[in-house]
Amino acid sequence: MGKAYIVGAGPGDPELITVKALKCIRMADVILYDRLVNPDLLTEAKRDCEIIFCGKQPTHHTMKQEIINDLLVQFTSQGKTVVRLKGGDPFVFGRGGEEAAALAENGLPFEVVPGITAGIAAPAYAGIPITHREYGNSFAVVTGHCAKGKPTDIDWESLGKAVDTIAIYMGIGNLSYICQQLISHGKTEHTPVAVIEQGTRVEQRTVTGTLDSIGDIVEKEGVQNPAMIVVGDVVRFREKLLSLQGDASVPDIVTSEEVMAM
């Protein structure tokens, strides 16, 4: 009998993958990988490894989740070492739980290898700490896109009143709706917002504004998916870091090493 590994590849920078995840890639007989996985990581696979693309976009799925589950079961049942390689962390909006359940229901061995999630890493690379004792002591991770499109099932009232910082995944297409809901349920229209495109990759760029202005800014700048939305006063800390650097126009990337050196 084989074994499946549900592996988090991290948010985009290939150097952010864990040691254990890299070991899994190197020993895999089959890799099923997602759209947001950095392709550089696939060069670590064995020469005879079978590599299958399973990518999904917000409005287009190359492969349905049910088919991915079936492939995991099929290859693992054949005695192969199978790696399901997913961007970020497989259990943070990655459907890793569904894949683990499919394997468990078929009595197949599997292991989950956590990864660094974009909701923490992308803000960090933009100079935004997801928590800070002066700016925010609580945070929530939220999906900005549901099966029906707009995230209508989210408890916006609780988020608006009880959480200091909100990290929103997959929300660009519903940004106006999200901002409207947060303003309607407790956040002021002047609450700072950052949108981080291509977080942790060399193409990363960040735009900032407020709940009442960020929609226009994102449209003007042509910000596209994948992008993280961060709502809360912690966004102000980015400007503080940039001012300490002596040039508020310094572009991304603000790396962790640069931040620590200040």
GROMACS .gro file of C-alpha atoms in nm:
model
  262
    1MET     CA    1   0.000   0.000   0.000
    2GLY     CA    2   0.120   0.349  -0.082
    3LYS     CA    3   0.083   0.668   0.117
    4ALA     CA    4  -0.049   1.014   0.036
    5TYR     CA    5   0.090   1.341   0.166
    6ILE     CA    6  -0.129   1.651   0.162
    7VAL     CA    7   0.140   1.916   0.149
    8GLY     CA    8   0.142   2.293   0.188
    9ALA     CA    9   0.383   2.453  -0.060
   10GLY     CA   10   0.377   2.796   0.104
   11PRO     CA   11   0.253   3.126  -0.039
   12GLY     CA   12   0.472   3.169  -0.346
   13ASP     CA   13   0.834   3.231  -0.251
   14PRO     CA   14   0.988   2.884  -0.303
   15GLU     CA   15   1.225   2.940  -0.012
   16LEU     CA   16   0.930   2.948   0.227
   17ILE     CA   17   0.853   2.578   0.182
   18THR     CA   18   0.918   2.364   0.489
   19VAL     CA   19   1.198   2.106   0.506
   20LYS     CA   20   0.942   1.827   0.546
   21ALA     CA   21   0.741   1.942   0.245
   22LEU     CA   22   1.055   1.947   0.030
   23LYS     CA   23   1.138   1.591   0.140
   24CYS     CA   24   0.790   1.482   0.032
   25ILE     CA   25   0.833   1.637  -0.313
   26ARG     CA   26   1.168   1.463  -0.361
   27MET     CA   27   1.036   1.115  -0.275
   28ALA     CA   28   0.702   1.138  -0.459
   29ASP     CA   29   0.602   0.898  -0.735
   30VAL     CA   30   0.309   1.123  -0.826
   31ILE     CA   31   0.253   1.495  -0.760
   32LEU     CA   32  -0.088   1.655  -0.801
   33TYR     CA   33  -0.026   2.029  -0.785
   34ASP     CA   34  -0.233   2.348  -0.776
   35ARG     CA   35  -0.216   2.672  -0.975
   36LEU     CA   36  -0.053   2.880  -0.700
   37VAL     CA   37   0.234   2.639  -0.639
   38ASN     CA   38   0.564   2.792  -0.749
   39PRO     CA   39   0.680   2.581  -1.047
   40ASP     CA   40   1.040   2.597  -0.923
   41LEU     CA   41   0.941   2.348  -0.654
   42LEU     CA   42   0.850   2.087  -0.915
   43THR     CA   43   1.212   2.077  -1.034
   44GLU     CA   44   1.291   1.905  -0.704
   45ALA     CA   45   1.086   1.598  -0.804
   46LYS     CA   46   1.239   1.270  -0.920
   47ARG     CA   47   1.303   1.240  -1.292
   48ASP     CA   48   1.038   0.968  -1.330
   49CYS     CA   49   0.779   1.137  -1.108
   50GLU     CA   50   0.435   1.176  -1.269
   51ILE     CA   51   0.330   1.542  -1.235
   52ILE     CA   52  -0.036   1.636  -1.283
   53PHE     CA   53  -0.181   1.988  -1.287
   54CYS     CA   54  -0.503   2.028  -1.087
   55GLY     CA   55  -0.527   2.407  -1.087
   56LYS     CA   56  -0.835   2.610  -1.011
   57GLN     CA   57  -0.914   2.972  -1.090
   58PRO     CA   58  -1.199   3.170  -0.934
   59THR     CA   59  -1.421   3.122  -1.239
   60HIS     CA   60  -1.265   2.813  -1.397
   61HIS     CA   61  -1.166   2.475  -1.254
   62THR     CA   62  -0.927   2.269  -1.465
   63MET     CA   63  -1.020   1.962  -1.262
   64LYS     CA   64  -1.321   1.913  -1.035
   65GLN     CA   65  -1.253   1.835  -0.671
   66GLU     CA   66  -1.422   1.496  -0.699
   67ILE     CA   67  -1.179   1.394  -0.975
   68ILE     CA   68  -0.882   1.507  -0.766
   69ASN     CA   69  -1.009   1.298  -0.474
   70ASP     CA   70  -1.047   0.996  -0.703
   71LEU     CA   71  -0.691   1.036  -0.835
   72LEU     CA   72  -0.552   1.053  -0.483
   73VAL     CA   73  -0.732   0.732  -0.394
   74GLN     CA   74  -0.638   0.562  -0.721
   75PHE     CA   75  -0.264   0.634  -0.709
   76THR     CA   76  -0.232   0.562  -0.337
   77SER     CA   77  -0.417   0.230  -0.380
   78GLN     CA   78  -0.160   0.138  -0.646
   79GLY     CA   79   0.114   0.151  -0.382
   80LYS     CA   80   0.258   0.485  -0.488
   81THR     CA   81   0.385   0.773  -0.280
   82VAL     CA   82   0.150   1.055  -0.373
   83VAL     CA   83   0.196   1.424  -0.294
   84ARG     CA   84  -0.099   1.658  -0.316
   85LEU     CA   85   0.087   1.988  -0.341
   86LYS     CA   86  -0.121   2.292  -0.252
   87GLY     CA   87  -0.041   2.662  -0.227
   88GLY     CA   88  -0.014   2.801   0.124
   89ASP     CA   89  -0.148   2.566   0.389
   90PRO     CA   90  -0.365   2.275   0.274
   91PHE     CA   91  -0.617   2.323   0.555
   92VAL     CA   92  -0.665   2.700   0.505
   93PHE     CA   93  -0.920   2.736   0.223
   94GLY     CA   94  -0.735   2.461   0.039
   95ARG     CA   95  -0.993   2.179   0.050
   96GLY     CA   96  -0.730   1.965   0.216
   97GLY     CA   97  -0.988   1.842   0.464
   98GLU     CA   98  -1.203   1.703   0.182
   99GLU     CA   99  -0.904   1.521   0.036
  100ALA     CA  100  -0.803   1.378   0.373
  101ALA     CA  101  -1.160   1.254   0.422
  102ALA     CA  102  -1.159   1.082   0.081
  103LEU     CA  103  -0.840   0.895   0.170
  104ALA     CA  104  -0.965   0.804   0.517
  105GLU     CA  105  -1.297   0.674   0.382
  106ASN     CA  106  -1.102   0.436   0.159
  107GLY     CA  107  -0.878   0.317   0.441
  108LEU     CA  108  -0.565   0.467   0.287
  109PRO     CA  109  -0.272   0.608   0.489
  110PHE     CA  110  -0.204   0.978   0.459
  111GLU     CA  111  -0.022   1.259   0.632
  112VAL     CA  112  -0.085   1.633   0.636
  113VAL     CA  113   0.220   1.859   0.605
  114PRO     CA  114   0.126   2.217   0.703
  115GLY     CA  115   0.252   2.514   0.505
  116ILE     CA  116   0.291   2.887   0.557
  117THR     CA  117  -0.036   3.053   0.467
  118ALA     CA  118  -0.063   3.368   0.256
  119GLY     CA  119  -0.278   3.547   0.514
  120ILE     CA  120   0.026   3.581   0.738
  121ALA     CA  121   0.315   3.569   0.492
  122ALA     CA  122   0.194   3.819   0.232
  123PRO     CA  123   0.129   4.095   0.489
  124ALA     CA  124   0.468   4.022   0.651
  125TYR     CA  125   0.647   4.069   0.318
  126ALA     CA  126   0.460   4.397   0.277
  127GLY     CA  127   0.574   4.517   0.620
  128ILE     CA  128   0.238   4.450   0.790
  129PRO     CA  129   0.238   4.239   1.107
  130ILE     CA  130  -0.088   4.046   1.133
  131THR     CA  131  -0.085   4.126   1.506
  132HIS     CA  132   0.081   4.410   1.696
  133ARG     CA  133   0.022   4.508   2.056
  134GLU     CA  134  -0.030   4.872   1.959
  135TYR     CA  135  -0.243   4.813   1.650
  136GLY     CA  136  -0.432   4.485   1.684
  137ASN     CA  137  -0.447   4.191   1.924
  138SER     CA  138  -0.679   3.961   1.730
  139PHE     CA  139  -0.715   3.849   1.371
  140ALA     CA  140  -0.942   3.633   1.158
  141VAL     CA  141  -0.890   3.465   0.823
  142VAL     CA  142  -1.193   3.485   0.596
  143THR     CA  143  -1.282   3.370   0.246
  144GLY     CA  144  -1.388   3.644   0.010
  145HIS     CA  145  -1.549   3.405  -0.236
  146CYS     CA  146  -1.810   3.138  -0.170
  147ALA     CA  147  -1.975   2.875  -0.387
  148LYS     CA  148  -2.248   3.124  -0.480
  149GLY     CA  149  -2.001   3.404  -0.551
  150LYS     CA  150  -2.040   3.676  -0.290
  151PRO     CA  151  -1.950   3.568   0.064
  152THR     CA  152  -2.302   3.611   0.200
  153ASP     CA  153  -2.262   3.337   0.461
  154ILE     CA  154  -1.994   3.528   0.654
  155ASP     CA  155  -2.087   3.671   0.995
  156TRP     CA  156  -1.986   4.025   0.900
  157GLU     CA  157  -2.135   4.174   1.217
  158SER     CA  158  -1.909   3.970   1.445
  159LEU     CA  159  -1.606   4.042   1.227
  160GLY     CA  160  -1.682   4.412   1.214
  161LYS     CA  161  -1.718   4.451   1.589
  162ALA     CA  162  -1.502   4.185   1.753
  163VAL     CA  163  -1.189   4.137   1.537
  164ASP     CA  164  -0.904   4.386   1.504
  165THR     CA  165  -0.749   4.253   1.183
  166ILE     CA  166  -0.914   4.062   0.899
  167ALA     CA  167  -0.715   3.873   0.635
  168ILE     CA  168  -0.937   3.801   0.335
  169TYR     CA  169  -0.849   3.539   0.074
  170MET     CA  170  -0.987   3.534  -0.282
  171GLY     CA  171  -1.176   3.860  -0.235
  172ILE     CA  172  -1.075   4.086  -0.524
  173GLY     CA  173  -1.385   4.013  -0.728
  174ASN     CA  174  -1.608   4.094  -0.430
  175LEU     CA  175  -1.404   4.378  -0.282
  176SER     CA  176  -1.679   4.641  -0.302
  177TYR     CA  177  -1.929   4.407  -0.139
  178ILE     CA  178  -1.684   4.315   0.138
  179CYS     CA  179  -1.605   4.679   0.219
  180GLN     CA  180  -1.974   4.766   0.220
  181GLN     CA  181  -2.052   4.482   0.460
  182LEU     CA  182  -1.774   4.577   0.701
  183ILE     CA  183  -1.881   4.942   0.707
  184SER     CA  184  -2.243   4.838   0.762
  185HIS     CA  185  -2.145   4.613   1.053
  186GLY     CA  186  -1.917   4.822   1.269
  187LYS     CA  187  -1.598   4.922   1.088
  188THR     CA  188  -1.555   5.291   1.009
  189GLU     CA  189  -1.514   5.392   0.646
  190HIS     CA  190  -1.165   5.521   0.737
  191THR     CA  191  -1.040   5.176   0.849
  192PRO     CA  192  -0.707   5.111   0.672
  193VAL     CA  193  -0.693   4.842   0.403
  194ALA     CA  194  -0.402   4.688   0.215
  195VAL     CA  195  -0.430   4.470  -0.095
  196ILE     CA  196  -0.122   4.260  -0.165
  197GLU     CA  197  -0.093   4.115  -0.514
  198GLN     CA  198   0.127   3.810  -0.580
  199GLY     CA  199   0.227   3.795  -0.214
  200THR     CA  200   0.587   3.682  -0.138
  201ARG     CA  201   0.674   3.650  -0.507
  202VAL     CA  202   0.916   3.879  -0.688
  203GLU     CA  203   0.614   4.037  -0.860
  204GLN     CA  204   0.457   4.137  -0.528
  205ARG     CA  205   0.309   4.484  -0.503
  206THR     CA  206   0.092   4.646  -0.237
  207VAL     CA  207  -0.170   4.917  -0.258
  208THR     CA  208  -0.326   5.076   0.049
  209GLY     CA  209  -0.634   5.283   0.121
  210THR     CA  210  -0.940   5.274   0.342
  211LEU     CA  211  -1.266   5.083   0.331
  212ASP     CA  212  -1.429   5.365   0.138
  213SER     CA  213  -1.142   5.419  -0.109
  214ILE     CA  214  -0.966   5.086  -0.168
  215GLY     CA  215  -1.210   4.970  -0.437
  216ASP     CA  216  -1.130   5.265  -0.661
  217ILE     CA  217  -0.757   5.231  -0.594
  218VAL     CA  218  -0.753   4.861  -0.683
  219GLU     CA  219  -0.944   4.929  -1.003
  220LYS     CA  220  -0.717   5.218  -1.101
  221GLU     CA  221  -0.401   5.016  -1.037
  222GLY     CA  222  -0.534   4.705  -1.210
  223VAL     CA  223  -0.471   4.475  -0.915
  224GLN     CA  224  -0.549   4.112  -1.002
  225ASN     CA  225  -0.575   3.776  -0.831
  226PRO     CA  226  -0.406   3.621  -0.646
  227ALA     CA  227  -0.420   3.893  -0.383
  228MET     CA  228  -0.464   3.916  -0.007
  229ILE     CA  229  -0.683   4.184   0.149
  230VAL     CA  230  -0.586   4.301   0.497
  231VAL     CA  231  -0.827   4.518   0.694
  232GLY     CA  232  -0.730   4.688   1.019
  233ASP     CA  233  -0.503   4.936   1.192
  234VAL     CA  234  -0.200   4.705   1.149
  235VAL     CA  235  -0.187   4.836   0.792
  236ARG     CA  236  -0.067   5.168   0.934
  237PHE     CA  237   0.249   4.995   1.056
  238ARG     CA  238   0.362   4.951   0.695
  239GLU     CA  239   0.380   5.327   0.651
  240LYS     CA  240   0.573   5.354   0.977
  241LEU     CA  241   0.831   5.104   0.853
  242LEU     CA  242   0.866   5.278   0.521
  243SER     CA  243   0.910   5.616   0.689
  244LEU     CA  244   1.179   5.467   0.915
  245GLN     CA  245   1.357   5.354   0.600
  246GLY     CA  246   1.369   5.720   0.502
  247ASP     CA  247   1.163   5.689   0.184
  248ALA     CA  248   0.788   5.633   0.197
  249SER     CA  249   0.790   5.541  -0.172
  250VAL     CA  250   1.011   5.232  -0.121
  251PRO     CA  251   0.840   4.953  -0.318
  252ASP     CA  252   0.783   4.592  -0.219
  253ILE     CA  253   0.934   4.357  -0.130
  254VAL     CA  254   0.997   4.444   0.237
  255THR     CA  255   1.161   4.118   0.341
  256SER     CA  256   1.167   3.980   0.690
  257GLU     CA  257   1.543   4.038   0.706
  258GLU     CA  258   1.502   4.406   0.623
  259VAL     CA  259   1.230   4.447   0.883
  260MET     CA  260   1.435   4.276   1.152
  261ALA     CA  261   1.736   4.496   1.075
  262MET     CA  262   1.548   4.817   1.156
   0.00000   0.00000   0.00000
